[in-house]
mmCIF file of C-alpha atoms in Angstrom:
data_model
loop_
_atom_site.group_PDB
_atom_site.id
_atom_site.type_symbol
_atom_site.label_atom_id
_atom_site.label_comp_id
_atom_site.label_asym_id
_atom_site.label_seq_id
_atom_site.Cartn_x
_atom_site.Cartn_y
_atom_site.Cartn_z
ATOM 1 C CA UNK A 1 84.108 121.606 125.806
ATOM 2 C CA UNK A 2 83.541 121.931 121.892
ATOM 3 C CA UNK A 3 85.841 120.208 120.137
ATOM 4 C CA UNK A 4 86.736 123.255 118.395
ATOM 5 C CA UNK A 5 88.045 124.481 121.598
ATOM 6 C CA UNK A 6 90.174 121.612 122.277
ATOM 7 C CA UNK A 7 91.678 122.298 119.249
ATOM 8 C CA UNK A 8 92.289 126.261 119.520
ATOM 9 C CA UNK A 9 95.571 126.409 121.177
ATOM 10 C CA UNK A 10 96.958 124.255 118.665
ATOM 11 C CA UNK A 11 95.088 125.978 115.933
ATOM 12 C CA UNK A 12 97.227 129.509 117.305
ATOM 13 C CA UNK A 13 100.482 128.017 117.409
ATOM 14 C CA UNK A 14 100.594 127.078 113.982
ATOM 15 C CA UNK A 15 99.073 130.124 113.168
ATOM 16 C CA UNK A 16 101.463 132.350 114.431
ATOM 17 C CA UNK A 17 104.715 129.773 113.027
ATOM 18 C CA UNK A 18 103.144 131.139 109.638
ATOM 19 C CA UNK A 19 103.311 134.112 110.584
ATOM 20 C CA UNK A 20 107.157 133.612 110.994
ATOM 21 C CA UNK A 21 107.399 131.028 108.212
ATOM 22 C CA UNK A 22 104.638 131.617 105.615
ATOM 23 C CA UNK A 23 106.373 129.813 102.984
ATOM 24 C CA UNK A 24 106.866 126.810 104.418
ATOM 25 C CA UNK A 25 103.738 124.542 103.325
ATOM 26 C CA UNK A 26 104.206 121.631 105.934
ATOM 27 C CA UNK A 27 102.697 124.075 108.139
ATOM 28 C CA UNK A 28 99.946 124.875 106.292
ATOM 29 C CA UNK A 29 99.254 121.288 105.724
ATOM 30 C CA UNK A 30 99.875 121.009 109.719
ATOM 31 C CA UNK A 31 96.670 123.218 110.382
ATOM 32 C CA UNK A 32 94.241 122.235 107.444
ATOM 33 C CA UNK A 33 95.215 118.957 109.328
ATOM 34 C CA UNK A 34 94.227 120.165 112.194
ATOM 35 C CA UNK A 35 90.810 121.609 110.569
ATOM 36 C CA UNK A 36 89.454 118.551 109.992
ATOM 37 C CA UNK A 37 89.938 117.116 113.197
ATOM 38 C CA UNK A 38 87.785 119.770 114.226
ATOM 39 C CA UNK A 39 85.452 118.921 111.560
ATOM 40 C CA UNK A 40 85.521 122.411 109.571
ATOM 41 C CA UNK A 41 86.425 120.966 105.852
ATOM 42 C CA UNK A 42 85.314 124.209 104.335
ATOM 43 C CA UNK A 43 88.600 125.755 105.954
ATOM 44 C CA UNK A 44 90.849 122.798 106.031
ATOM 45 C CA UNK A 45 90.057 123.135 101.664
ATOM 46 C CA UNK A 46 90.551 126.237 101.755
ATOM 47 C CA UNK A 47 94.351 126.152 103.464
ATOM 48 C CA UNK A 48 94.779 123.103 101.337
ATOM 49 C CA UNK A 49 93.911 124.575 97.801
ATOM 50 C CA UNK A 50 95.774 127.863 98.569
ATOM 51 C CA UNK A 51 98.726 125.635 98.506
ATOM 52 C CA UNK A 52 98.078 123.217 96.067
ATOM 53 C CA UNK A 53 98.551 125.725 93.601
ATOM 54 C CA UNK A 54 101.787 127.344 94.484
ATOM 55 C CA UNK A 55 104.078 125.518 91.408
ATOM 56 C CA UNK A 56 105.911 123.053 92.149
ATOM 57 C CA UNK A 57 103.505 121.144 94.135
ATOM 58 C CA UNK A 58 103.989 119.852 97.342
ATOM 59 C CA UNK A 59 103.165 116.130 97.080
ATOM 60 C CA UNK A 60 101.402 116.197 100.892
ATOM 61 C CA UNK A 61 98.818 119.131 100.429
ATOM 62 C CA UNK A 62 97.577 117.548 96.627
ATOM 63 C CA UNK A 63 97.289 114.260 98.897
ATOM 64 C CA UNK A 64 95.730 115.489 101.759
ATOM 65 C CA UNK A 65 93.157 118.122 99.851
ATOM 66 C CA UNK A 66 92.526 114.478 97.505
ATOM 67 C CA UNK A 67 91.469 113.038 100.399
ATOM 68 C CA UNK A 68 89.656 115.939 101.744
ATOM 69 C CA UNK A 69 87.574 115.365 98.295
ATOM 70 C CA UNK A 70 87.406 111.825 99.313
ATOM 71 C CA UNK A 71 85.809 112.187 102.366
ATOM 72 C CA UNK A 72 83.684 115.085 101.121
ATOM 73 C CA UNK A 73 82.425 112.405 98.425
ATOM 74 C CA UNK A 74 83.817 114.090 95.464
ATOM 75 C CA UNK A 75 85.579 111.739 93.246
ATOM 76 C CA UNK A 76 86.163 113.523 90.657
ATOM 77 C CA UNK A 77 88.340 117.204 92.038
ATOM 78 C CA UNK A 78 90.334 114.046 94.654
ATOM 79 C CA UNK A 79 91.486 112.018 91.489
ATOM 80 C CA UNK A 80 92.624 116.140 89.894
ATOM 81 C CA UNK A 81 94.576 116.577 92.618
ATOM 82 C CA UNK A 82 96.587 112.789 92.722
ATOM 83 C CA UNK A 83 96.468 112.863 88.649
ATOM 84 C CA UNK A 84 98.990 116.618 89.150
ATOM 85 C CA UNK A 85 101.615 113.507 91.278
ATOM 86 C CA UNK A 86 101.602 111.592 88.841
ATOM 87 C CA UNK A 87 102.970 113.548 85.564
ATOM 88 C CA UNK A 88 106.173 115.461 84.682
ATOM 89 C CA UNK A 89 110.188 113.996 85.961
ATOM 90 C CA UNK A 90 109.290 113.039 89.080
ATOM 91 C CA UNK A 91 106.080 110.961 89.600
ATOM 92 C CA UNK A 92 104.696 110.534 93.293
ATOM 93 C CA UNK A 93 104.094 106.721 93.741
ATOM 94 C CA UNK A 94 101.433 107.244 96.691
ATOM 95 C CA UNK A 95 99.604 109.260 94.482
ATOM 96 C CA UNK A 96 99.250 105.802 91.826
ATOM 97 C CA UNK A 97 97.526 104.097 95.099
ATOM 98 C CA UNK A 98 95.167 106.491 95.449
ATOM 99 C CA UNK A 99 94.349 106.745 92.517
ATOM 100 C CA UNK A 100 94.095 102.861 92.119
ATOM 101 C CA UNK A 101 92.299 102.718 95.346
ATOM 102 C CA UNK A 102 89.488 105.085 94.004
ATOM 103 C CA UNK A 103 88.497 102.830 91.022
ATOM 104 C CA UNK A 104 88.586 99.596 93.450
ATOM 105 C CA UNK A 105 86.094 101.259 95.387
ATOM 106 C CA UNK A 106 83.951 101.185 92.589
ATOM 107 C CA UNK A 107 84.431 97.959 90.833
ATOM 108 C CA UNK A 108 87.595 98.870 88.145
ATOM 109 C CA UNK A 109 89.498 95.983 89.173
ATOM 110 C CA UNK A 110 91.715 96.316 86.025
ATOM 111 C CA UNK A 111 91.817 99.676 86.041
ATOM 112 C CA UNK A 112 93.232 99.617 89.938
ATOM 113 C CA UNK A 113 96.185 97.213 88.941
ATOM 114 C CA UNK A 114 96.852 99.521 86.632
ATOM 115 C CA UNK A 115 97.557 102.681 88.505
ATOM 116 C CA UNK A 116 99.388 99.987 91.609
ATOM 117 C CA UNK A 117 101.119 98.479 88.689
ATOM 118 C CA UNK A 118 102.311 102.213 87.560
ATOM 119 C CA UNK A 119 103.883 102.497 91.725
ATOM 120 C CA UNK A 120 105.745 99.877 91.886
ATOM 121 C CA UNK A 121 107.291 100.939 87.546
ATOM 122 C CA UNK A 122 108.064 104.107 90.047
ATOM 123 C CA UNK A 123 109.942 101.789 93.007
ATOM 124 C CA UNK A 124 109.873 98.520 92.893
ATOM 125 C CA UNK A 125 110.374 98.451 96.767
ATOM 126 C CA UNK A 126 106.688 99.971 97.608
ATOM 127 C CA UNK A 127 104.992 97.622 99.951
ATOM 128 C CA UNK A 128 101.750 98.785 100.394
ATOM 129 C CA UNK A 129 101.201 99.311 96.255
ATOM 130 C CA UNK A 130 102.289 95.188 95.906
ATOM 131 C CA UNK A 131 99.881 94.297 98.857
ATOM 132 C CA UNK A 132 97.536 96.528 96.710
ATOM 133 C CA UNK A 133 97.872 94.487 93.667
ATOM 134 C CA UNK A 134 97.572 91.240 95.358
ATOM 135 C CA UNK A 135 94.474 92.451 97.294
ATOM 136 C CA UNK A 136 92.914 92.595 93.887
ATOM 137 C CA UNK A 137 93.910 90.012 92.155
ATOM 138 C CA UNK A 138 92.469 87.922 95.091
ATOM 139 C CA UNK A 139 89.273 88.937 94.498
ATOM 140 C CA UNK A 140 89.388 88.100 91.114
ATOM 141 C CA UNK A 141 90.051 84.829 91.442
ATOM 142 C CA UNK A 142 94.212 85.332 90.101
ATOM 143 C CA UNK A 143 95.519 83.075 93.330
ATOM 144 C CA UNK A 144 99.071 82.554 91.728
ATOM 145 C CA UNK A 145 99.817 86.199 90.249
ATOM 146 C CA UNK A 146 98.086 87.516 93.928
ATOM 147 C CA UNK A 147 100.746 84.603 95.823
ATOM 148 C CA UNK A 148 103.271 86.045 93.567
ATOM 149 C CA UNK A 149 102.239 89.993 94.423
ATOM 150 C CA UNK A 150 102.996 88.851 98.445
ATOM 151 C CA UNK A 151 105.718 86.794 97.883
ATOM 152 C CA UNK A 152 107.582 90.395 96.806
ATOM 153 C CA UNK A 153 106.056 92.189 99.661
ATOM 154 C CA UNK A 154 107.453 89.178 102.074
ATOM 155 C CA UNK A 155 111.023 90.237 100.391
ATOM 156 C CA UNK A 156 111.273 93.662 101.356
ATOM 157 C CA UNK A 157 109.504 93.523 104.257
ATOM 158 C CA UNK A 158 110.260 89.949 106.009
ATOM 159 C CA UNK A 159 108.415 89.297 108.965
ATOM 160 C CA UNK A 160 105.867 92.145 108.824
ATOM 161 C CA UNK A 161 102.663 90.688 110.769
ATOM 162 C CA UNK A 162 99.934 91.651 107.271
ATOM 163 C CA UNK A 163 102.391 90.955 104.821
ATOM 164 C CA UNK A 164 102.063 86.883 105.655
ATOM 165 C CA UNK A 165 98.478 87.571 107.078
ATOM 166 C CA UNK A 166 97.498 88.094 103.360
ATOM 167 C CA UNK A 167 99.669 85.655 101.752
ATOM 168 C CA UNK A 168 98.746 82.781 104.184
ATOM 169 C CA UNK A 169 95.118 84.429 103.199
ATOM 170 C CA UNK A 170 96.086 83.684 99.425
ATOM 171 C CA UNK A 171 97.116 79.898 99.846
ATOM 172 C CA UNK A 172 93.877 79.085 101.453
ATOM 173 C CA UNK A 173 92.275 80.591 99.209
ATOM 174 C CA UNK A 174 93.688 79.527 96.177
ATOM 175 C CA UNK A 175 93.168 75.562 98.048
ATOM 176 C CA UNK A 176 89.282 76.460 98.383
ATOM 177 C CA UNK A 177 88.571 77.691 95.361
ATOM 178 C CA UNK A 178 90.736 74.651 93.842
ATOM 179 C CA UNK A 179 88.873 72.082 95.386
ATOM 180 C CA UNK A 180 85.864 73.672 95.165
ATOM 181 C CA UNK A 181 86.167 73.594 91.000
ATOM 182 C CA UNK A 182 86.693 69.668 91.106
ATOM 183 C CA UNK A 183 84.053 68.917 93.626
ATOM 184 C CA UNK A 184 81.730 71.350 91.012
ATOM 185 C CA UNK A 185 80.221 73.000 94.093
ATOM 186 C CA UNK A 186 77.977 76.612 94.270
ATOM 187 C CA UNK A 187 79.557 79.848 94.630
ATOM 188 C CA UNK A 188 77.982 82.904 95.880
ATOM 189 C CA UNK A 189 78.677 86.383 97.740
ATOM 190 C CA UNK A 190 76.153 88.366 100.191
ATOM 191 C CA UNK A 191 75.937 91.744 101.221
ATOM 192 C CA UNK A 192 74.366 91.953 104.850
ATOM 193 C CA UNK A 193 73.843 95.058 106.424
ATOM 194 C CA UNK A 194 71.676 96.142 109.876
ATOM 195 C CA UNK A 195 68.150 97.395 108.245
ATOM 196 C CA UNK A 196 65.931 97.028 105.218
ATOM 197 C CA UNK A 197 66.432 100.229 104.479
ATOM 198 C CA UNK A 198 70.138 100.029 103.779
ATOM 199 C CA UNK A 199 69.490 96.608 102.082
ATOM 200 C CA UNK A 200 66.975 98.433 99.879
ATOM 201 C CA UNK A 201 69.109 101.274 98.580
ATOM 202 C CA UNK A 202 72.155 98.861 98.090
ATOM 203 C CA UNK A 203 69.504 96.461 95.476
ATOM 204 C CA UNK A 204 67.982 99.915 93.939
ATOM 205 C CA UNK A 205 72.224 100.685 93.413
ATOM 206 C CA UNK A 206 72.686 97.165 92.129
ATOM 207 C CA UNK A 207 69.835 97.327 89.707
ATOM 208 C CA UNK A 208 71.331 100.150 88.097
ATOM 209 C CA UNK A 209 74.619 98.853 87.091
ATOM 210 C CA UNK A 210 76.881 98.827 90.557
ATOM 211 C CA UNK A 211 79.127 96.281 91.417
ATOM 212 C CA UNK A 212 78.683 93.472 93.700
ATOM 213 C CA UNK A 213 82.029 93.867 94.711
ATOM 214 C CA UNK A 214 82.734 97.156 95.641
ATOM 215 C CA UNK A 215 79.099 97.746 97.327
ATOM 216 C CA UNK A 216 79.736 94.542 99.697
ATOM 217 C CA UNK A 217 82.979 95.864 100.668
ATOM 218 C CA UNK A 218 81.466 99.494 101.053
ATOM 219 C CA UNK A 219 78.211 98.366 102.665
ATOM 220 C CA UNK A 220 78.253 94.830 104.067
ATOM 221 C CA UNK A 221 78.951 93.895 107.998
ATOM 222 C CA UNK A 222 79.469 90.244 107.419
ATOM 223 C CA UNK A 223 83.225 89.185 107.909
ATOM 224 C CA UNK A 224 83.102 89.033 104.612
ATOM 225 C CA UNK A 225 83.081 92.635 103.176
ATOM 226 C CA UNK A 226 86.638 92.311 103.572
ATOM 227 C CA UNK A 227 86.985 89.986 100.161
ATOM 228 C CA UNK A 228 83.719 91.367 97.937
ATOM 229 C CA UNK A 229 81.121 89.250 100.173
ATOM 230 C CA UNK A 230 82.492 85.875 98.649
ATOM 231 C CA UNK A 231 80.970 83.124 101.039
ATOM 232 C CA UNK A 232 83.229 80.442 98.591
ATOM 233 C CA UNK A 233 81.802 77.570 97.523
ATOM 234 C CA UNK A 234 79.504 76.446 99.481
ATOM 235 C CA UNK A 235 78.699 72.389 100.912
ATOM 236 C CA UNK A 236 75.182 71.894 102.302
ATOM 237 C CA UNK A 237 75.308 72.737 105.603
ATOM 238 C CA UNK A 238 77.973 75.337 105.583
ATOM 239 C CA UNK A 239 75.477 77.972 105.777
ATOM 240 C CA UNK A 240 72.607 78.956 107.951
ATOM 241 C CA UNK A 241 69.723 77.558 106.304
ATOM 242 C CA UNK A 242 68.894 80.988 105.845
ATOM 243 C CA UNK A 243 71.155 81.623 102.979
ATOM 244 C CA UNK A 244 71.503 77.805 101.273
ATOM 245 C CA UNK A 245 67.794 78.233 100.773
ATOM 246 C CA UNK A 246 68.081 81.610 99.015
ATOM 247 C CA UNK A 247 71.600 80.158 97.065
ATOM 248 C CA UNK A 248 70.204 77.115 95.852
ATOM 249 C CA UNK A 249 67.281 79.046 94.202
ATOM 250 C CA UNK A 250 69.661 81.550 91.928
ATOM 251 C CA UNK A 251 71.156 80.866 88.407
ATOM 252 C CA UNK A 252 74.403 82.047 88.013
ATOM 253 C CA UNK A 253 74.805 85.237 87.720
ATOM 254 C CA UNK A 254 71.056 85.735 89.333
ATOM 255 C CA UNK A 255 71.218 88.443 92.377
ATOM 256 C CA UNK A 256 67.897 87.762 95.004
ATOM 257 C CA UNK A 257 66.012 89.969 96.679
ATOM 258 C CA UNK A 258 66.213 91.135 100.322
ATOM 259 C CA UNK A 259 65.794 88.529 102.572
ATOM 260 C CA UNK A 260 66.286 88.415 106.469
ATOM 261 C CA UNK A 261 68.660 86.823 108.528
ATOM 262 C CA UNK A 262 68.616 86.580 112.074
ATOM 263 C CA UNK A 263 71.203 89.259 112.148
ATOM 264 C CA UNK A 264 70.205 92.018 109.924
ATOM 265 C CA UNK A 265 69.081 91.914 105.722
ATOM 266 C CA UNK A 266 70.991 90.389 103.074
ATOM 267 C CA UNK A 267 72.214 90.163 99.175
ATOM 268 C CA UNK A 268 72.865 86.959 98.176
ATOM 269 C CA UNK A 269 74.698 86.405 94.305
ATOM 270 C CA UNK A 270 75.366 83.485 92.762
ATOM 271 C CA UNK A 271 78.669 83.735 91.661
ATOM 272 C CA UNK A 272 79.170 79.912 89.595
#
């Protein structure tokens, strides 16, 4: 049985429900969601666009439509859907998170933070917005502000493991940063891919001006990917010889050629 056949009963049930309740927008969103699960993005877009065209806009439909456009690589159309939910008398905070995420993904971190702060201004109890803001601040080495954001999230969601983890990570990274600066150590970021072809494609994007941190978060298979490839401050013996050798030859701001690692292919940049 193919995937679409296995979802057939759900599709039929939702279509029958829509016949009885044609003006219930959530039924249409649910039907589109099932089509997404089957891989039929075109049908999902068609359904969601019909719902999104109605006034007043139904936020779950616009959010889902924007998310589908993101998956299809059409960020312009995605942003258009999210922005529709940020205008008027009752802006929708999750839409600001999506707008921020899109900007963060391409390296526009200040713009991403602007959107996250907009969500917080509308709803100061929005834990996800505080976490997103703090995470970007960590990547930008603004640790005190990041910890303040995580502290606020902790007040709103006491005992939440993710909040606790993020806050502890920020505190530890601030300590490492202060120690590294005091010792005058080198600092580097890494992108690692499984194949040489992937690494050369990423290197070409860097040559065209793409953001190293954003590419690390999107393409790197190294554990440092979630913090933009940041390897921290490097003392002799901290890293494998292949990375240390390349790092020692780089000037601040310089990006290395693609080079081989035991577990993949890599690109390195020296931060300081």
